[in-house]
Amino acid sequence: SDKLAGTNTSITIPNLSSIEKYVFSMASDENYVWVGTRKGLNRYKKADGTWKLYNSANGMSSDFVFSVASDGGYLWVGTPYGINRMDKINETFKTWTTGNGLGNNRVFCISVDGNYIWCGTSEGMGKYSKLEDKWNNFTTNEGLVNNCVNSIAINNDEVWIGTDVGVSKYDKTTGAWQSLNTGDGLASNYINYVSAKGSEVWFGTKSGMSKYDKLANTWKTYTTADGIRDNYVRFILLDE
């Protein structure tokens, strides 16, 4: 999409039997767009418009890709059978599962945070230290509102976590937890996506898109009545 020109360009994944057109997640870097589907990880090269497919035959723990996140020379890939780190140059994969510290193998979302990787699973949230090669896992026992984590957004010292039954906010400095739900202003407790920047935190739900202004401590929800296409909001991208 060209925001200045007001034009949009659609990219269609090639009609190959090995490539699935149902897209679960996307990430981009300077040279590529990475697309996670049910049949593998697809790489779109911006320079020439070509596609390449990666799957279990290349070393991934599964063909099914829930989530992707770019991290410099690496790409993190969440699957039903663990989280994979791809070396973009060598095109090799390393996998973490419950066998080496991951809390649960179903990795629905991934957020990059400097020397840490945060991931949401069906049984809590994991925090991976690159320096220590170690996982620290969080569940309702630690303060999560629910263990099914669909989205994570990092905003300075705050970790915003969207789940099936509301939102948790975790303070990295103090270790304090806060839970938010429809009673606070969310359109729905079922959270598909969270995006945070500055004083604003946005939540994509099954009943619209909610914006929380931390400074004003106010909420606003947008639905089809306000002009969005559908109330089921799967992704939110905040620009500069």
CSV table of C-alpha atoms in Angstrom, one decimal:
chain,number,residue,atom,x,y,z
A,1,SER,CA,0.0,0.0,0.0
A,2,ASP,CA,1.3,3.5,-1.0
A,3,LYS,CA,-0.2,5.8,1.7
A,4,LEU,CA,0.9,9.0,-0.1
A,5,ALA,CA,-0.5,7.9,-3.5
A,6,GLY,CA,-3.6,6.2,-1.9
A,7,THR,CA,-3.0,3.0,-3.9
A,8,ASN,CA,-3.0,-0.6,-2.9
A,9,THR,CA,-1.2,-3.6,-4.5
A,10,SER,CA,-2.3,-7.2,-3.8
A,11,ILE,CA,0.2,-10.1,-3.7
A,12,THR,CA,-1.1,-13.5,-4.4
A,13,ILE,CA,0.8,-16.6,-3.2
A,14,PRO,CA,1.5,-18.8,-6.2
A,15,ASN,CA,-1.0,-21.5,-7.1
A,16,LEU,CA,1.3,-24.4,-6.3
A,17,SER,CA,0.1,-27.6,-4.6
A,18,SER,CA,2.8,-27.2,-1.9
A,19,ILE,CA,1.8,-23.7,-0.9
A,20,GLU,CA,-1.3,-22.9,1.1
A,21,LYS,CA,-3.2,-19.6,0.5
A,22,TYR,CA,-4.6,-19.5,4.1
A,23,VAL,CA,-2.4,-17.0,5.8
A,24,PHE,CA,-1.9,-17.1,9.6
A,25,SER,CA,0.9,-14.6,10.0
A,26,MET,CA,3.3,-12.2,8.2
A,27,ALA,CA,6.5,-10.4,8.9
A,28,SER,CA,8.9,-8.3,6.8
A,29,ASP,CA,12.4,-7.1,6.7
A,30,GLU,CA,14.5,-5.1,4.3
A,31,ASN,CA,14.6,-7.7,1.6
A,32,TYR,CA,11.7,-10.2,2.2
A,33,VAL,CA,8.1,-10.7,3.3
A,34,TRP,CA,7.6,-13.8,5.3
A,35,VAL,CA,4.3,-15.5,5.2
A,36,GLY,CA,3.2,-18.3,7.6
A,37,THR,CA,0.6,-20.8,6.3
A,38,ARG,CA,-0.7,-24.3,7.0
A,39,LYS,CA,1.7,-25.8,4.5
A,40,GLY,CA,4.9,-24.0,5.4
A,41,LEU,CA,6.8,-20.7,5.6
A,42,ASN,CA,6.8,-18.7,2.4
A,43,ARG,CA,9.4,-16.1,1.6
A,44,TYR,CA,8.6,-13.3,-0.9
A,45,LYS,CA,11.7,-11.6,-2.4
A,46,LYS,CA,10.9,-7.9,-2.9
A,47,ALA,CA,13.6,-7.3,-5.5
A,48,ASP,CA,12.2,-9.8,-8.1
A,49,GLY,CA,8.8,-11.0,-6.8
A,50,THR,CA,9.9,-14.6,-6.5
A,51,TRP,CA,8.7,-17.0,-3.8
A,52,LYS,CA,10.4,-19.8,-1.8
A,53,LEU,CA,8.9,-22.4,0.5
A,54,TYR,CA,10.4,-23.7,3.7
A,55,ASN,CA,8.8,-26.6,5.6
A,56,SER,CA,9.7,-29.7,7.7
A,57,ALA,CA,11.9,-30.9,4.8
A,58,ASN,CA,14.2,-27.9,5.5
A,59,GLY,CA,14.4,-28.6,9.2
A,60,MET,CA,11.3,-26.9,10.6
A,61,SER,CA,9.5,-28.7,13.4
A,62,SER,CA,6.2,-28.6,11.5
A,63,ASP,CA,4.8,-27.4,8.1
A,64,PHE,CA,2.0,-25.6,10.0
A,65,VAL,CA,3.1,-22.0,10.8
A,66,PHE,CA,1.1,-20.1,13.4
A,67,SER,CA,3.4,-17.1,13.8
A,68,VAL,CA,6.5,-15.4,12.5
A,69,ALA,CA,8.7,-12.5,13.8
A,70,SER,CA,11.8,-11.0,12.2
A,71,ASP,CA,14.9,-10.5,14.4
A,72,GLY,CA,17.8,-9.1,12.4
A,73,GLY,CA,19.5,-12.0,10.7
A,74,TYR,CA,17.1,-14.5,12.2
A,75,LEU,CA,13.4,-15.3,11.8
A,76,TRP,CA,11.4,-16.9,14.6
A,77,VAL,CA,8.7,-19.3,13.5
A,78,GLY,CA,5.9,-20.6,15.8
A,79,THR,CA,4.3,-23.9,15.1
A,80,PRO,CA,2.2,-26.6,16.8
A,81,TYR,CA,5.4,-28.4,17.6
A,82,GLY,CA,7.7,-25.8,19.0
A,83,ILE,CA,9.4,-22.5,18.1
A,84,ASN,CA,12.0,-22.4,15.4
A,85,ARG,CA,14.8,-19.9,14.8
A,86,MET,CA,15.8,-19.6,11.2
A,87,ASP,CA,19.2,-18.3,10.1
A,88,LYS,CA,18.2,-16.2,7.1
A,89,ILE,CA,21.6,-16.4,5.5
A,90,ASN,CA,22.3,-20.1,6.0
A,91,GLU,CA,18.7,-21.1,5.8
A,92,THR,CA,19.0,-23.4,8.7
A,93,PHE,CA,16.6,-24.0,11.7
A,94,LYS,CA,17.0,-24.5,15.4
A,95,THR,CA,14.0,-25.7,17.4
A,96,TRP,CA,12.9,-25.3,21.0
A,97,THR,CA,10.2,-27.5,22.5
A,98,THR,CA,9.0,-28.5,26.0
A,99,GLY,CA,11.9,-30.8,25.9
A,100,ASN,CA,14.4,-27.9,26.2
A,101,GLY,CA,12.4,-25.4,28.3
A,102,LEU,CA,9.4,-24.1,26.3
A,103,GLY,CA,6.3,-24.1,28.3
A,104,ASN,CA,4.0,-25.5,25.6
A,105,ASN,CA,4.7,-26.5,22.0
A,106,ARG,CA,1.8,-24.7,20.4
A,107,VAL,CA,3.3,-21.2,19.7
A,108,PHE,CA,0.5,-18.8,18.6
A,109,CYS,CA,2.5,-15.5,18.7
A,110,ILE,CA,6.0,-14.2,19.0
A,111,SER,CA,7.4,-10.7,20.0
A,112,VAL,CA,11.0,-9.7,19.7
A,113,ASP,CA,12.4,-7.6,22.6
A,114,GLY,CA,16.1,-7.0,22.3
A,115,ASN,CA,17.9,-9.9,24.0
A,116,TYR,CA,14.5,-11.6,24.7
A,117,ILE,CA,11.9,-13.4,22.8
A,118,TRP,CA,8.3,-13.5,24.1
A,119,CYS,CA,5.9,-16.1,22.8
A,120,GLY,CA,2.3,-17.0,23.5
A,121,THR,CA,1.2,-20.6,23.7
A,122,SER,CA,-2.0,-22.6,24.5
A,123,GLU,CA,-0.7,-23.0,28.1
A,124,GLY,CA,0.9,-19.6,29.0
A,125,MET,CA,3.6,-17.2,27.9
A,126,GLY,CA,7.3,-17.9,27.5
A,127,LYS,CA,10.2,-15.5,27.7
A,128,TYR,CA,13.5,-16.7,26.1
A,129,SER,CA,16.9,-15.2,27.0
A,130,LYS,CA,19.2,-15.2,24.1
A,131,LEU,CA,22.2,-14.6,26.3
A,132,GLU,CA,21.4,-17.5,28.7
A,133,ASP,CA,19.6,-19.8,26.2
A,134,LYS,CA,17.0,-20.2,28.8
A,135,TRP,CA,13.2,-20.1,29.0
A,136,ASN,CA,11.1,-18.5,31.8
A,137,ASN,CA,7.4,-19.4,31.6
A,138,PHE,CA,4.3,-17.6,32.9
A,139,THR,CA,0.8,-19.0,33.5
A,140,THR,CA,-2.2,-18.1,35.6
A,141,ASN,CA,-0.2,-19.2,38.6
A,142,GLU,CA,2.1,-16.1,38.0
A,143,GLY,CA,-0.7,-13.7,37.1
A,144,LEU,CA,-1.9,-14.3,33.6
A,145,VAL,CA,-5.7,-13.8,33.2
A,146,ASN,CA,-5.8,-16.9,31.0
A,147,ASN,CA,-3.3,-19.4,29.7
A,148,CYS,CA,-4.3,-19.3,26.0
A,149,VAL,CA,-2.2,-16.4,24.7
A,150,ASN,CA,-3.0,-15.1,21.3
A,151,SER,CA,-1.0,-11.9,21.0
A,152,ILE,CA,1.9,-10.1,22.8
A,153,ALA,CA,2.9,-6.5,22.4
A,154,ILE,CA,6.0,-4.9,24.0
A,155,ASN,CA,5.9,-1.3,24.9
A,156,ASN,CA,9.0,-0.3,26.8
A,157,ASP,CA,8.7,-1.9,30.3
A,158,GLU,CA,5.1,-3.1,29.6
A,159,VAL,CA,4.1,-6.4,28.1
A,160,TRP,CA,0.5,-6.4,26.9
A,161,ILE,CA,-0.9,-9.9,26.5
A,162,GLY,CA,-4.1,-10.8,24.7
A,163,THR,CA,-5.9,-14.0,25.7
A,164,ASP,CA,-9.2,-15.8,25.1
A,165,VAL,CA,-10.8,-14.2,28.2
A,166,GLY,CA,-9.2,-10.7,28.5
A,167,VAL,CA,-5.9,-8.8,28.6
A,168,SER,CA,-3.0,-9.0,31.0
A,169,LYS,CA,-0.4,-6.3,31.5
A,170,TYR,CA,3.0,-7.3,32.9
A,171,ASP,CA,5.5,-4.8,34.2
A,172,LYS,CA,9.0,-6.1,33.4
A,173,THR,CA,10.6,-3.9,36.1
A,174,THR,CA,8.3,-4.5,39.0
A,175,GLY,CA,6.9,-7.9,38.1
A,176,ALA,CA,3.4,-6.6,38.7
A,177,TRP,CA,0.3,-7.9,36.8
A,178,GLN,CA,-2.9,-6.2,35.9
A,179,SER,CA,-6.0,-7.7,34.2
A,180,LEU,CA,-8.4,-5.9,31.9
A,181,ASN,CA,-11.7,-7.0,30.4
A,182,THR,CA,-15.0,-5.6,29.0
A,183,GLY,CA,-15.7,-4.0,32.3
A,184,ASP,CA,-12.7,-1.7,31.8
A,185,GLY,CA,-13.6,-0.9,28.2
A,186,LEU,CA,-12.7,-3.7,25.9
A,187,ALA,CA,-15.1,-4.5,23.1
A,188,SER,CA,-14.8,-8.2,23.8
A,189,ASN,CA,-12.8,-10.4,26.2
A,190,TYR,CA,-11.7,-12.5,23.2
A,191,ILE,CA,-8.5,-10.8,22.0
A,192,ASN,CA,-7.0,-11.7,18.7
A,193,TYR,CA,-4.3,-9.1,18.5
A,194,VAL,CA,-2.5,-6.4,20.6
A,195,SER,CA,-0.5,-3.5,19.2
A,196,ALA,CA,1.1,-0.8,21.4
A,197,LYS,CA,3.0,2.4,20.8
A,198,GLY,CA,3.6,5.4,22.9
A,199,SER,CA,0.6,6.1,25.1
A,200,GLU,CA,-1.8,4.0,23.0
A,201,VAL,CA,-2.6,0.3,23.1
A,202,TRP,CA,-4.9,-1.2,20.4
A,203,PHE,CA,-6.8,-4.5,20.8
A,204,GLY,CA,-8.3,-6.5,17.9
A,205,THR,CA,-11.3,-8.5,19.2
A,206,LYS,CA,-14.1,-10.6,17.8
A,207,SER,CA,-16.5,-7.6,18.4
A,208,GLY,CA,-14.5,-4.7,17.1
A,209,MET,CA,-11.2,-2.8,17.7
A,210,SER,CA,-10.6,-1.0,21.0
A,211,LYS,CA,-8.1,1.7,21.8
A,212,TYR,CA,-6.8,2.4,25.2
A,213,ASP,CA,-5.1,5.8,25.9
A,214,LYS,CA,-2.9,5.3,28.9
A,215,LEU,CA,-2.3,9.0,29.6
A,216,ALA,CA,-6.0,10.0,29.4
A,217,ASN,CA,-7.1,6.6,30.9
A,218,THR,CA,-9.9,6.5,28.2
A,219,TRP,CA,-11.2,3.8,25.9
A,220,LYS,CA,-12.8,4.0,22.4
A,221,THR,CA,-14.1,1.1,20.4
A,222,TYR,CA,-14.5,1.0,16.6
A,223,THR,CA,-17.0,-1.3,14.8
A,224,THR,CA,-18.6,-1.5,11.4
A,225,ALA,CA,-20.8,1.4,12.5
A,226,ASP,CA,-17.6,3.5,12.5
A,227,GLY,CA,-16.5,2.3,9.1
A,228,ILE,CA,-14.2,-0.8,9.6
A,229,ARG,CA,-15.0,-3.7,7.3
A,230,ASP,CA,-15.7,-6.3,9.8
A,231,ASN,CA,-16.0,-6.5,13.6
A,232,TYR,CA,-13.7,-9.6,13.8
A,233,VAL,CA,-10.3,-7.9,13.9
A,234,ARG,CA,-7.5,-10.3,13.4
A,235,PHE,CA,-4.5,-8.0,13.0
A,236,ILE,CA,-3.5,-4.4,13.8
A,237,LEU,CA,-0.5,-2.6,12.3
A,238,LEU,CA,0.5,0.8,13.7
A,239,ASP,CA,2.6,3.0,11.3
A,240,GLU,CA,5.1,5.7,12.1
